[in-house]
């Protein structure tokens, strides 16, 4: 398979033509690194930079395999190549990676490293501490179960108006102006899950017991605390998150209730039901762009107006064929931005169909891409492996600091409506993000619960955070609504970062409103840092606080209210 052979950043330790062709040739390099001679502090740094360079080479290999597989999802050769990479190269690398980290950390010269390496040592020490060889097969088992989840969900279809529709297709009807259409689509969607409820509950129980075992093997009392540490969340504790849930309940939910009242009035309804939450109350927006090329052209123009350097990077990406925004058959759903370390660039993948959400997605992924571009000179791979609180601050921040220029997509006079809608959407999402997190805290602190108790607890969270309007007569649906959230199956505890980063992005936007130039400068400084510093310092560089306090969040909500006036 031919990968893109575009201009690369210069390698420092490996020759330009070195390529990973299979596990064997990678293993040779890893063995060499294990016997790397370290006789000084400088040797130690060179050693780790060499490990990092190899990490980047391996990372890019995986990136292209993933990109090819998702761009051409009916190509079995691409799919097999990716699966082989995961089962062979990625799985076999685990133990080597652990040994290399230990070699770095245990080296006598590690103690002589200057303070700029403190953060790196912390990341590495944490990974060493958590590694257990006996957990490797459990991670593989977890992956296999997740593939099962995906199989079950991807096969879900329902007949709507005589035609077979997938969940994704049905979800588009939730935006329909006709309430009957919305209600039917919503009930069909939930009906698909209802049919699979027992299988999904059993599958989740299996996942849960594997996770409980992983945590036990690593010496933890419960999986929640293990997951917290495995995610390298050094700046806050699980208890801080419980307080954060309470704060959102106190400070954000009342504001969302105000938005709901407005929604209800605008739709002319007595009661809001779960199927009334997605329809655009401002009426239908004109299509923001015609073709996927048009989206990219307008997107580049928009991002250039934030900063010309950003526009140049997107133009380069487009020239190199690193943006695939077209929606077509035999392409995987969704959108992502994949870093290409050796190019110092990124690949943007999405499925644009001509709606407002595509604009948000393009700008969002561009934010990730600018993060990769601005931090590309970092030699150490750990500094490019951004935790989600940091990564999503870049993308969500970009959405808001570019929003004044979204008039490239809309007729004049629309911008004000768009800005308000975007802000409301973002606030509306916070209670859900927190509920998904609170649910998982409960699950893993009470691992012996039954499926019934789990459903009941989730239903109680929907009440607590007042999610999706009125659930009267929808008790069954309410108890299984969580099954639609893929993260709970595939990426445990990965969700609250969206809420954290969203609040951060609002804080960046508040700065932007006061002084646009300064806010963009700070945003760029933050991007350039990558993950060279702890999360709170990275946020500080962006000109904002890393803070979950009630006072701070209330302040941000007041700002949003002011913007909406
Ligand atoms: Zn993102």
Coordinates of C-alpha atoms and ligand atoms in Angstrom, one line a residue:
X1 CA 0.0 0.0 0.0
X2 CA 1.3 3.4 -0.9
X3 CA 1.1 6.1 1.7
X4 CA 1.3 9.7 0.9
X5 CA 4.9 10.7 0.4
X6 CA 4.6 14.4 1.0
X7 CA 7.3 16.6 2.3
X8 CA 8.4 15.6 5.8
X9 CA 10.0 17.3 8.7
X10 CA 13.6 16.3 8.9
X11 CA 14.3 13.3 11.0
X12 CA 17.1 13.7 13.6
X13 CA 17.8 10.1 14.6
X14 CA 16.4 7.8 11.9
X15 CA 17.4 7.9 8.3
X16 CA 14.9 9.4 5.9
X17 CA 14.2 6.1 4.1
X18 CA 13.6 4.0 7.3
X19 CA 10.1 2.6 7.1
X20 CA 8.1 0.2 9.3
X21 CA 7.1 -2.7 7.2
X22 CA 6.2 -5.2 9.8
X23 CA 6.5 -6.1 13.5
X24 CA 10.0 -7.7 12.9
X25 CA 11.7 -4.6 11.6
X26 CA 10.2 -2.5 14.3
X27 CA 11.2 -5.0 17.0
X28 CA 14.8 -4.7 15.8
X29 CA 14.7 -1.0 16.4
X30 CA 13.1 -1.4 19.8
X31 CA 15.7 -3.9 20.9
X32 CA 18.4 -1.5 19.8
X33 CA 16.8 1.2 22.0
X34 CA 16.7 -1.1 25.0
X35 CA 20.4 -1.4 24.8
X36 CA 21.1 2.3 24.1
X37 CA 24.1 3.4 26.0
X38 CA 23.4 6.2 28.4
X39 CA 26.5 7.8 30.0
X40 CA 25.3 11.3 30.6
X41 CA 22.3 13.6 31.0
X42 CA 22.7 14.5 27.3
X43 CA 22.6 10.8 26.3
X44 CA 19.4 10.4 28.3
X45 CA 17.8 13.2 26.4
X46 CA 19.0 11.9 23.1
X47 CA 17.7 8.5 24.0
X48 CA 14.3 9.8 24.8
X49 CA 14.1 11.9 21.7
X50 CA 15.0 8.8 19.6
X51 CA 12.3 6.8 21.3
X52 CA 10.0 9.8 20.5
X53 CA 11.0 9.9 16.9
X54 CA 10.2 6.2 16.5
X55 CA 6.9 6.8 18.3
X56 CA 6.1 9.4 15.7
X57 CA 7.0 7.1 12.8
X58 CA 4.8 4.4 14.3
X59 CA 2.1 6.9 15.0
X60 CA 2.0 8.1 11.4
X61 CA 2.1 4.5 10.1
X62 CA -1.1 3.8 12.1
X63 CA -2.6 7.2 11.1
X64 CA -2.4 6.4 7.4
X65 CA -3.8 2.9 7.8
X66 CA -6.7 4.4 9.8
X67 CA -7.3 7.2 7.3
X68 CA -7.3 4.8 4.4
X69 CA -9.6 2.4 6.1
X70 CA -12.1 5.1 7.0
X71 CA -11.9 6.9 3.6
X72 CA -12.5 3.7 1.7
X73 CA -14.6 1.6 4.1
X74 CA -15.4 -1.1 1.6
X75 CA -11.8 -1.8 0.8
X76 CA -11.0 -5.0 2.7
X77 CA -7.3 -4.7 2.1
X78 CA -7.2 -1.5 4.0
X79 CA -9.3 -2.9 6.8
X80 CA -7.1 -6.0 7.2
X81 CA -3.9 -3.9 7.1
X82 CA -5.3 -1.7 9.9
X83 CA -6.4 -4.7 12.0
X84 CA -3.0 -6.3 11.5
X85 CA -1.3 -3.1 12.7
X86 CA -3.4 -3.1 15.9
X87 CA -3.1 -6.8 16.7
X88 CA 0.6 -7.1 15.8
X89 CA 2.5 -3.8 15.9
X90 CA 0.5 -1.9 18.5
X91 CA -0.1 -4.9 20.8
X92 CA 3.5 -6.1 20.7
X93 CA 4.9 -2.7 21.3
X94 CA 3.2 -2.3 24.7
X95 CA 5.8 -4.2 26.7
X96 CA 8.7 -2.6 24.9
X97 CA 7.2 0.8 25.5
X98 CA 7.0 0.0 29.3
X99 CA 10.6 -1.2 29.4
X100 CA 11.8 1.9 27.5
X101 CA 10.0 4.2 29.9
X102 CA 11.5 2.3 32.8
X103 CA 15.0 2.6 31.3
X104 CA 14.5 6.4 31.0
X105 CA 13.0 6.8 34.5
X106 CA 15.4 4.6 36.4
X107 CA 18.5 6.0 34.8
X108 CA 20.7 7.7 37.3
X109 CA 20.8 10.7 35.0
X110 CA 17.1 11.1 35.1
X111 CA 17.5 12.9 38.5
X112 CA 19.9 15.4 36.9
X113 CA 17.4 16.6 34.3
X114 CA 16.4 20.2 34.6
X115 CA 13.0 21.4 35.8
X116 CA 11.6 21.5 32.3
X117 CA 11.5 17.7 32.4
X118 CA 9.5 17.4 35.6
X119 CA 6.3 17.2 33.7
X120 CA 7.6 14.5 31.4
X121 CA 8.9 12.5 34.3
X122 CA 5.5 12.7 35.9
X123 CA 3.7 11.4 32.8
X124 CA 6.2 8.6 32.5
X125 CA 6.2 7.6 36.1
X126 CA 2.4 7.4 36.1
X127 CA 2.4 5.1 33.1
X128 CA 5.1 2.9 34.6
X129 CA 3.1 2.7 37.9
X130 CA -0.1 1.5 36.1
X131 CA 1.4 -0.9 33.7
X132 CA 0.6 -4.6 34.4
X133 CA 1.5 -7.2 31.9
X134 CA -1.5 -9.3 32.9
X135 CA -3.8 -6.4 31.8
X136 CA -2.7 -6.5 28.2
X137 CA -5.0 -9.4 27.3
X138 CA -7.8 -7.7 29.2
X139 CA -7.4 -4.6 27.1
X140 CA -7.7 -6.8 24.0
X141 CA -10.8 -8.5 25.4
X142 CA -12.3 -5.1 26.0
X143 CA -11.6 -4.1 22.4
X144 CA -13.3 -7.2 21.1
X145 CA -16.4 -6.5 23.1
X146 CA -16.5 -3.0 21.9
X147 CA -16.4 -4.3 18.3
X148 CA -19.5 -6.4 19.2
X149 CA -21.2 -3.2 20.4
X150 CA -20.4 -1.5 17.2
X151 CA -21.7 -4.5 15.2
X152 CA -25.0 -4.5 17.1
X153 CA -25.5 -0.8 16.7
X154 CA -24.4 -0.5 13.1
X155 CA -26.9 -3.2 12.1
X156 CA -29.8 -1.3 13.7
X157 CA -32.4 -0.2 11.2
X158 CA -36.1 0.6 11.2
X159 CA -38.7 1.1 8.5
X160 CA -39.8 4.7 8.1
X161 CA -42.2 5.6 5.4
X162 CA -41.7 2.2 3.7
X163 CA -37.9 2.6 3.6
X164 CA -35.2 1.0 5.7
X165 CA -33.3 3.7 7.6
X166 CA -30.2 3.5 9.8
X167 CA -30.0 5.2 13.2
X168 CA -27.9 8.0 11.7
X169 CA -30.5 8.6 9.0
X170 CA -33.4 8.5 11.5
X171 CA -31.6 11.1 13.7
X172 CA -31.8 13.7 10.9
X173 CA -35.6 13.6 11.3
X174 CA -35.2 15.0 14.8
X175 CA -34.5 18.3 13.2
X176 CA -37.8 18.2 11.2
X177 CA -40.3 21.0 11.7
X178 CA -43.1 18.5 11.8
X179 CA -43.6 17.2 15.3
X180 CA -45.1 13.9 14.2
X181 CA -42.1 13.2 12.1
X182 CA -39.8 13.9 15.0
X183 CA -41.7 11.8 17.4
X184 CA -41.9 8.9 15.1
X185 CA -38.2 9.0 14.3
X186 CA -37.3 9.3 18.0
X187 CA -39.5 6.3 18.9
X188 CA -38.1 4.2 16.0
X189 CA -34.6 5.0 17.2
X190 CA -35.3 4.1 20.8
X191 CA -37.2 1.0 19.5
X192 CA -34.0 -0.2 17.8
X193 CA -32.2 -0.1 21.1
X194 CA -35.1 -1.6 23.0
X195 CA -34.9 -4.7 20.8
X196 CA -31.2 -5.1 21.7
X197 CA -31.5 -4.1 25.3
X198 CA -30.8 -7.4 26.9
X199 CA -27.8 -8.0 24.6
X200 CA -26.4 -4.6 25.3
X201 CA -26.9 -4.9 29.0
X202 CA -25.1 -8.2 29.0
X203 CA -22.3 -6.9 26.9
X204 CA -21.9 -3.9 29.2
X205 CA -21.8 -6.2 32.3
X206 CA -19.0 -8.1 30.6
X207 CA -17.1 -4.9 29.9
X208 CA -17.7 -3.8 33.5
X209 CA -16.2 -7.0 35.0
X210 CA -13.1 -6.7 32.7
X211 CA -12.6 -3.2 33.9
X212 CA -13.1 -4.1 37.5
X213 CA -10.4 -6.7 37.0
X214 CA -8.0 -4.3 35.3
X215 CA -8.3 -1.9 38.2
X216 CA -7.8 -4.7 40.8
X217 CA -4.7 -5.9 39.0
X218 CA -3.3 -2.4 39.1
X219 CA -3.9 -2.3 42.8
X220 CA -6.9 0.0 42.9
X221 CA -10.0 -0.2 45.0
X222 CA -12.3 0.7 42.1
X223 CA -12.2 1.3 38.4
X224 CA -13.2 4.9 38.6
X225 CA -10.0 5.8 40.5
X226 CA -7.9 3.7 38.2
X227 CA -9.4 5.4 35.1
X228 CA -8.8 8.8 36.6
X229 CA -5.2 8.1 37.1
X230 CA -4.8 6.2 33.8
X231 CA -6.0 9.3 32.0
X232 CA -3.2 11.3 33.7
X233 CA -5.7 13.6 35.4
X234 CA -3.1 15.2 37.7
X235 CA -4.8 18.6 38.1
X236 CA -8.0 17.4 39.7
X237 CA -9.5 14.5 41.7
X238 CA -12.6 12.4 41.2
X239 CA -14.1 14.2 44.1
X240 CA -13.6 17.5 42.3
X241 CA -15.7 16.1 39.5
X242 CA -18.5 15.2 41.9
X243 CA -18.5 18.8 43.0
X244 CA -18.4 19.9 39.4
X245 CA -21.6 17.9 38.8
X246 CA -23.3 19.7 41.6
X247 CA -22.2 23.0 40.3
X248 CA -23.5 22.3 36.9
X249 CA -26.8 21.3 38.5
X250 CA -27.0 24.5 40.5
X251 CA -25.6 27.0 38.0
X252 CA -26.0 25.7 34.4
X253 CA -29.3 23.7 34.6
X254 CA -31.4 26.8 35.5
X255 CA -30.0 28.6 32.5
X256 CA -30.8 25.6 30.3
X257 CA -34.3 25.6 31.7
X258 CA -34.7 29.2 30.6
X259 CA -33.6 28.2 27.1
X260 CA -36.1 25.4 27.1
X261 CA -38.9 27.7 28.1
X262 CA -37.9 29.9 25.1
X263 CA -37.8 26.9 22.9
X264 CA -41.2 25.7 24.0
X265 CA -42.7 29.2 23.3
X266 CA -41.1 29.5 19.9
X267 CA -42.3 26.0 18.9
X268 CA -45.8 26.9 20.4
X269 CA -45.9 23.8 22.6
X270 CA -47.4 23.1 26.0
X271 CA -44.7 20.6 27.0
X272 CA -41.3 19.8 25.5
X273 CA -40.8 16.1 24.9
X274 CA -37.4 14.4 24.1
X275 CA -38.1 14.6 20.4
X276 CA -38.4 18.4 20.5
X277 CA -34.9 19.2 21.5
X278 CA -33.0 19.2 18.2
X279 CA -35.3 21.1 15.8
X280 CA -34.0 24.6 15.0
X281 CA -36.3 27.1 16.7
X282 CA -35.1 29.9 14.4
X283 CA -36.6 28.0 11.4
X284 CA -34.6 26.5 8.7
X285 CA -31.2 28.1 7.8
X286 CA -30.2 28.5 4.2
X287 CA -27.5 26.0 3.2
X288 CA -24.2 27.4 4.3
X289 CA -22.3 26.0 1.3
X290 CA -22.9 24.1 -1.9
X291 CA -20.2 21.4 -2.4
X292 CA -17.5 20.0 -0.1
X293 CA -15.0 22.1 -2.1
X294 CA -17.1 25.1 -1.3
X295 CA -17.1 24.2 2.4
X296 CA -13.3 24.0 2.4
X297 CA -12.8 27.3 0.5
X298 CA -15.2 29.1 2.8
X299 CA -13.6 27.4 5.8
X300 CA -10.1 28.4 4.8
X301 CA -11.3 32.0 4.4
X302 CA -12.9 32.0 7.8
X303 CA -9.9 30.5 9.6
X304 CA -7.5 32.9 7.8
X305 CA -9.4 35.8 9.2
X306 CA -8.6 34.5 12.7
X307 CA -4.9 34.3 11.8
X308 CA -3.2 34.2 8.4
X309 CA -0.8 31.5 9.6
X310 CA -3.8 29.2 10.2
X311 CA -5.2 29.8 6.7
X312 CA -1.8 29.0 5.2
X313 CA -1.7 25.6 7.0
X314 CA -5.2 24.7 5.9
X315 CA -4.2 25.6 2.3
X316 CA -1.2 23.4 2.5
X317 CA -3.3 20.6 3.9
X318 CA -5.7 21.0 1.0
X319 CA -2.9 21.0 -1.6
X320 CA -1.4 17.9 0.0
X321 CA -4.7 16.1 -0.1
X322 CA -5.0 16.1 3.7
X323 CA -8.7 17.2 3.8
X324 CA -11.4 14.8 2.8
X325 CA -14.7 16.5 3.5
X326 CA -16.9 14.8 0.9
X327 CA -19.8 12.7 1.9
X328 CA -19.9 9.7 -0.4
X329 CA -20.7 6.0 -0.4
X330 CA -18.2 3.6 1.1
X331 CA -16.9 6.2 3.5
X332 CA -17.0 5.7 7.3
X333 CA -19.4 8.1 9.1
X334 CA -18.3 10.9 11.4
X335 CA -15.4 13.3 11.5
X336 CA -12.0 13.6 13.0
X337 CA -8.6 15.3 12.8
X338 CA -5.6 12.9 12.8
X339 CA -2.2 14.3 13.6
X340 CA 0.6 13.6 11.0
X341 CA 3.7 14.0 13.2
X342 CA 6.3 13.5 10.5
X343 CA 4.6 16.1 8.2
X344 CA 4.0 18.4 11.1
X345 CA 0.5 18.6 9.9
X346 CA -2.9 16.8 10.1
X347 CA -5.6 15.0 8.2
X348 CA -9.2 16.2 8.4
X349 CA -11.9 13.7 7.7
X350 CA -15.6 14.5 7.6
X351 CA -18.8 13.9 5.8
X352 CA -20.3 17.2 4.6
X353 CA -23.8 17.2 3.4
X354 CA -24.5 20.9 3.3
X355 CA -25.9 21.7 6.7
X356 CA -24.9 24.1 9.5
X357 CA -23.4 21.3 11.6
X358 CA -20.8 20.7 8.9
X359 CA -19.6 24.2 9.3
X360 CA -19.1 23.6 13.1
X361 CA -17.4 20.3 12.4
X362 CA -15.0 21.8 9.9
X363 CA -14.0 24.7 12.2
X364 CA -13.8 22.3 15.1
X365 CA -11.4 19.9 13.3
X366 CA -9.4 22.9 12.0
X367 CA -8.8 23.9 15.7
X368 CA -7.3 20.5 16.3
X369 CA -5.2 20.8 13.1
X370 CA -3.8 24.2 14.2
X371 CA -2.9 22.7 17.5
X372 CA -0.9 20.0 15.7
X373 CA 0.7 22.5 13.4
X374 CA 1.7 25.0 16.1
X375 CA 3.2 22.3 18.3
X376 CA 5.0 20.3 15.6
X377 CA 8.5 21.2 16.7
X378 CA 8.1 19.3 20.0
X379 CA 10.7 16.5 19.9
X380 CA 9.2 14.5 22.8
X381 CA 6.1 12.4 21.8
X382 CA 4.5 12.7 25.2
X383 CA 4.2 16.4 24.7
X384 CA 2.2 15.8 21.6
X385 CA -0.1 13.3 23.2
X386 CA -2.6 15.9 24.4
X387 CA -5.1 15.0 27.1
X388 CA -8.7 15.7 26.1
X389 CA -9.1 18.7 28.3
X390 CA -6.3 20.3 26.3
X391 CA -7.1 19.0 22.9
X392 CA -10.7 20.0 23.0
X393 CA -9.9 23.5 24.2
X394 CA -8.1 24.0 20.9
X395 CA -11.1 22.8 18.8
X396 CA -13.9 24.3 20.9
X397 CA -11.9 27.5 21.3
X398 CA -11.5 27.8 17.6
X399 CA -15.3 27.5 17.1
X400 CA -15.9 30.5 19.2
X401 CA -13.0 32.8 18.2
X402 CA -13.8 32.3 14.6
X403 CA -17.5 32.8 14.9
X404 CA -17.5 36.5 13.9
X405 CA -16.2 35.3 10.5
X406 CA -18.9 32.7 9.9
X407 CA -20.7 35.2 7.7
X408 CA -18.5 33.7 5.0
X409 CA -21.1 30.9 5.1
X410 CA -24.3 32.9 5.6
X411 CA -26.1 35.9 4.2
X412 CA -25.5 39.1 6.1
X413 CA -27.8 39.6 9.0
X414 CA -27.6 35.9 9.9
X415 CA -24.4 36.1 12.0
X416 CA -26.1 37.3 15.1
X417 CA -28.7 34.5 15.0
X418 CA -25.9 31.9 14.3
X419 CA -23.8 33.2 17.3
X420 CA -26.7 32.9 19.6
X421 CA -27.7 29.5 18.4
X422 CA -24.1 28.2 18.8
X423 CA -23.8 29.6 22.3
X424 CA -27.2 28.1 23.4
X425 CA -26.3 24.7 21.8
X426 CA -23.1 24.6 23.8
X427 CA -24.7 25.4 27.1
X428 CA -27.5 23.0 26.4
X429 CA -25.0 20.2 26.1
X430 CA -23.3 20.6 29.4
X431 CA -25.9 18.9 31.6
X432 CA -25.8 15.8 29.4
X433 CA -22.0 15.7 29.5
X434 CA -22.1 15.8 33.3
X435 CA -24.9 13.2 33.5
X436 CA -22.8 10.8 31.4
X437 CA -19.9 11.3 33.8
X438 CA -22.0 11.0 37.0
X439 CA -23.5 7.8 35.7
X440 CA -20.1 6.2 35.2
X441 CA -18.9 7.3 38.7
X442 CA -21.9 5.4 40.1
X443 CA -21.5 2.4 37.9
X444 CA -17.9 1.8 38.9
X445 CA -18.3 2.7 42.6
X446 CA -21.3 0.3 42.8
X447 CA -20.1 -2.5 40.4
X448 CA -22.4 -5.1 41.9
X449 CA -25.6 -3.4 40.7
X450 CA -28.1 -5.1 38.5
X451 CA -29.1 -4.0 35.0
X452 CA -32.4 -2.8 36.4
X453 CA -30.8 -0.7 39.1
X454 CA -28.4 0.8 36.4
X455 CA -31.3 1.9 34.3
X456 CA -33.2 3.3 37.3
X457 CA -30.1 5.2 38.3
X458 CA -29.7 6.7 34.9
X459 CA -33.3 7.7 34.8
X460 CA -32.8 9.5 38.1
X461 CA -29.9 11.4 36.5
X462 CA -32.1 12.6 33.7
X463 CA -34.4 14.0 36.3
X464 CA -31.6 15.5 38.4
X465 CA -30.1 17.3 35.4
X466 CA -33.5 18.0 33.8
X467 CA -32.4 16.4 30.5
X468 CA -34.6 16.4 27.3
X469 CA -37.8 17.7 28.7
X470 CA -40.8 15.7 29.8
X471 CA -40.4 11.9 30.0
X472 CA -43.9 11.0 31.3
X473 CA -45.0 7.7 29.8
X474 CA -41.5 7.0 28.5
X475 CA -40.1 5.2 31.6
X476 CA -38.6 2.3 29.6
X477 CA -36.9 4.6 27.1
X478 CA -35.6 6.8 29.9
X479 CA -33.9 3.9 31.6
X480 CA -32.0 2.8 28.5
X481 CA -31.2 6.2 26.9
X482 CA -27.6 5.8 28.1
X483 CA -27.1 2.9 25.7
X484 CA -27.0 5.4 22.8
X485 CA -23.8 6.9 24.2
X486 CA -21.0 5.0 22.6
X487 CA -18.4 6.4 25.0
X488 CA -19.9 4.6 28.0
X489 CA -19.1 1.3 26.1
X490 CA -15.9 2.2 24.3
X491 CA -14.2 5.0 26.1
X492 CA -15.1 4.9 29.8
X493 CA -14.9 8.2 31.6
X494 CA -13.9 10.0 28.5
X495 CA -16.7 12.6 28.3
X496 CA -16.4 15.1 31.1
X497 CA -13.4 16.6 29.3
X498 CA -15.9 18.1 26.8
X499 CA -17.6 19.9 29.6
X500 CA -14.3 21.1 31.0
X501 CA -13.0 22.3 27.7
X502 CA -16.3 23.9 26.7
X503 CA -16.2 26.1 29.7
X504 CA -12.6 26.9 28.9
X505 CA -13.6 27.8 25.3
X506 CA -16.3 30.1 26.7
X507 CA -13.7 31.8 28.9
X508 CA -11.5 32.3 25.8
X509 CA -14.5 33.7 24.0
X510 CA -15.1 36.1 26.8
X511 CA -11.5 37.3 26.5
X512 CA -12.0 37.6 22.7
X513 CA -15.0 39.9 23.2
X514 CA -12.8 42.2 25.3
X515 CA -9.7 42.1 23.2
X516 CA -9.8 40.0 20.0
X517 CA -6.1 40.4 19.1
X518 CA -4.9 39.5 22.5
X519 CA -7.2 36.5 22.8
X520 CA -5.9 35.1 19.5
X521 CA -2.3 35.7 20.6
X522 CA -2.9 33.8 23.8
X523 CA -4.7 31.1 21.9
X524 CA -1.7 30.7 19.7
X525 CA 0.7 30.6 22.7
X526 CA -1.5 27.9 24.2
X527 CA -1.5 25.8 21.0
X528 CA 2.3 26.0 20.7
X529 CA 2.8 24.6 24.2
X530 CA 1.3 21.2 23.2
X531 CA 1.3 19.2 26.4
X532 CA 4.7 20.5 27.7
X533 CA 3.1 21.7 30.9
X534 CA 0.4 20.6 33.3
X535 CA -3.2 21.3 32.2
X536 CA -3.6 24.2 34.6
X537 CA -0.6 26.0 33.1
X538 CA -1.6 25.2 29.6
X539 CA -5.0 26.9 30.3
X540 CA -3.2 29.8 31.9
X541 CA -1.3 30.3 28.6
X542 CA -4.6 30.5 26.8
X543 CA -5.5 33.4 29.1
X544 CA -8.0 31.5 31.2
X545 CA -8.3 29.6 34.5
X546 CA -8.6 25.9 35.0
X547 CA -11.3 26.2 37.5
X548 CA -14.5 24.2 38.4
X549 CA -15.6 26.5 41.2
X550 CA -19.2 27.6 41.4
X551 CA -18.2 31.2 41.4
X552 CA -16.2 30.9 38.2
X553 CA -18.8 28.9 36.3
X554 CA -21.6 31.3 37.5
X555 CA -19.5 34.1 36.1
X556 CA -19.2 32.4 32.7
X557 CA -22.9 31.8 32.6
X558 CA -23.6 35.5 33.3
X559 CA -21.3 36.3 30.4
X560 CA -23.3 34.0 28.1
X561 CA -26.5 35.5 29.3
X562 CA -25.2 39.0 28.5
X563 CA -24.2 37.9 25.0
X564 CA -27.6 36.5 24.3
X565 CA -29.4 39.7 25.3
Ligands
LIG1 ZN1 -12.6 17.4 19.0

